[in-house]
Amino acid sequence: MDTFFFNLVIGLISCSIFIVTLLYSKINLFLQNKQENSIRRFSTEKVSEMGGFCIVLAFFCTLFLSRFLIEKIDFASQNPLFGAGSVLIPFLIGGIGIAAIGFIDDLFNIRARYKFIGQLVCTLPYLFFGYGIDSIELPVYGIYPLGQFSLPFTLLWIVACVNAVNLIDGLDGLAAGVGIIALVFLTIVGVLKSHFTIISISGILIGVYSGFLLFNRPKATIFMGDTGSLFLGYCLAILPLLNNVKGHFYPFNLLTLVILGLPLLDTTFAFVRRYLRGIPFYSADKNHLHHRLIAKGNTTTRSIVKLYTFAIGFGSIGFVGIYFPNLYLSMILVSLLFAYGILIYLEYDEIRKPLQLIKNKTSLKKNRTFIHTLTKNIDLFFEKDESLDDLLKSFKFWAKQMKISSYRIEEKNTIKSQYHSPVQHDYYEITYTKNIFKVYVTLSVKEFHLDSDIKSQLIDDAVHSLIHHLSKFYLPTKQDFIKSSQEVQKTVEKVHI
């Protein structure tokens, strides 16, 4: 345990030093200007997302300090930290690759499909060196060999954990805190099983992410970005497997899933939710667990505390099942009930009205495809209109298909057209201004959060095209003509009811 505490303290100090150095360096401003905002994050302020870079740098610095400054590390002789046969080598190679993908995404926002392919590539070193999950410990049945399914199961496990942590990183301090809680429980399990490599690496991870959390708690001064969240997910996936040596793999314990239950629940249910609503699984929305807590009126801090409590609950259930093997099946069932209770508490329609959503799935998918196709060809759709009245009718048709709550079109502060339907919930009011035209569009928060990564873009495209075609029916003054080269100005305001 001396190594564990040494790694924890050095990791915390080194990460804190790197973050402070970054925040006060000129390169931080350069990197902030490069990064793009994420639809999943609540913060709208320009905050550095290079915390993950500091985390990864601190991790490797602490690892090498642990190796070279401590003359004798209390690792099992058959599983040394470095050297031939060490499972740590492929783990570090994959970790560098995962961090690199996250760093590139933080700067340039690469497409989801390319990020996914990169994640798969980064899992290959672990498999190439001859490691993997070759069996699962099932309740009642016992040890079940995976055989030819070992490779796909290992890939699925690693990629699932990587993306689970990445998706839950939506509030200040959430991903880091949930990750630290899971790491603490994995460390306890490592102590019980005498898996010294797991204990040592857990100490480093707990230290560096604790150092990061000092700056990431609300109100955050730095974010971990995809670099930090992907690296944390990767480490949480590989860490339970670090006890393996070539020729002798421990069976994969399903209660490891339970210890990581909160991020895995959030991601798994996101796939189910999008499937039932006819939305592609890769499409972002604002219906994750933390979004639902905020929607129920919780503050950011209170939401984080509740999610930490959920994470501790999952970790405790998993630990009890591992410590008392005779309760293995019971704890798995308890974890499922616990997960179901969380979803019921958060009032998901997918849990409360699943049959209705399944019945409407086909129509929802058709409507989504139709509105996407219509907006993609919105210029042609408006081009056919030979009068102002026809143009305004076409825009009204589009607005109804888009489920816009209301809109108002003004020309020199004179209302030319408006549409309104009753709004019973909070909504977003988006204002577009260019030349003599001003367009107000409102959309309920519930509708916007569904498929939110593209819905905003669809509205932008349609309104921009509308303003362009409106100009055909007005003869601008010389001043208006000069202003016509300006970009459309957009503001967004959330209105509470």
GROMACS .gro file of N, CA, C and O in nm, residues 7 15 91 113 147-148 174 176 186 228 236 258 260 475:
model
   56
    7ASN      N    1   0.203   0.690  -0.517
    7ASN     CA    2   0.151   0.723  -0.650
    7ASN      C    3   0.038   0.825  -0.642
    7ASN      O    4   0.028   0.916  -0.726
   15CYS      N    5  -0.026   1.665  -1.134
   15CYS     CA    6  -0.137   1.712  -1.217
   15CYS      C    7  -0.173   1.856  -1.182
   15CYS      O    8  -0.199   1.937  -1.272
   91PHE      N    9  -0.109  -0.187  -2.244
   91PHE     CA   10  -0.200  -0.091  -2.181
   91PHE      C   11  -0.153   0.052  -2.206
   91PHE      O   12  -0.232   0.140  -2.240
  113ARG      N   13  -1.772   0.877  -3.626
  113ARG     CA   14  -1.733   0.749  -3.687
  113ARG      C   15  -1.581   0.731  -3.689
  113ARG      O   16  -1.530   0.621  -3.667
  147GLY      N   17  -1.433  -1.851  -2.606
  147GLY     CA   18  -1.387  -1.910  -2.730
  147GLY      C   19  -1.364  -1.805  -2.837
  147GLY      O   20  -1.292  -1.707  -2.819
  148GLN      N   21  -1.429  -1.824  -2.953
  148GLN     CA   22  -1.412  -1.732  -3.066
  148GLN      C   23  -1.473  -1.595  -3.041
  148GLN      O   24  -1.447  -1.500  -3.116
  174LEU      N   25  -1.822   1.599  -1.294
  174LEU     CA   26  -1.901   1.476  -1.294
  174LEU      C   27  -1.818   1.354  -1.334
  174LEU      O   28  -1.809   1.256  -1.259
  176ALA      N   29  -1.492   1.310  -1.367
  176ALA     CA   30  -1.377   1.286  -1.280
  176ALA      C   31  -1.421   1.226  -1.147
  176ALA      O   32  -1.361   1.129  -1.098
  186LEU      N   33  -1.248  -0.035  -0.725
  186LEU     CA   34  -1.159  -0.130  -0.792
  186LEU      C   35  -1.031  -0.150  -0.710
  186LEU      O   36  -0.976  -0.261  -0.708
  228GLY      N   37  -0.910   1.369  -2.161
  228GLY     CA   38  -0.921   1.316  -2.025
  228GLY      C   39  -1.030   1.213  -2.009
  228GLY      O   40  -1.012   1.112  -1.939
  236LEU      N   41  -1.036   0.262  -1.696
  236LEU     CA   42  -1.135   0.187  -1.618
  236LEU      C   43  -1.167   0.053  -1.684
  236LEU      O   44  -1.201  -0.043  -1.615
  258VAL      N   45  -2.106  -0.371  -1.267
  258VAL     CA   46  -2.187  -0.302  -1.166
  258VAL      C   47  -2.107  -0.188  -1.104
  258VAL      O   48  -2.161  -0.079  -1.080
  260LEU      N   49  -1.893  -0.006  -1.242
  260LEU     CA   50  -1.896   0.102  -1.341
  260LEU      C   51  -2.039   0.128  -1.387
  260LEU      O   52  -2.062   0.178  -1.498
  475LEU      N   53  -3.733   4.604  -5.173
  475LEU     CA   54  -3.632   4.687  -5.236
  475LEU      C   55  -3.557   4.760  -5.125
  475LEU      O   56  -3.609   4.857  -5.069
   0.00000   0.00000   0.00000
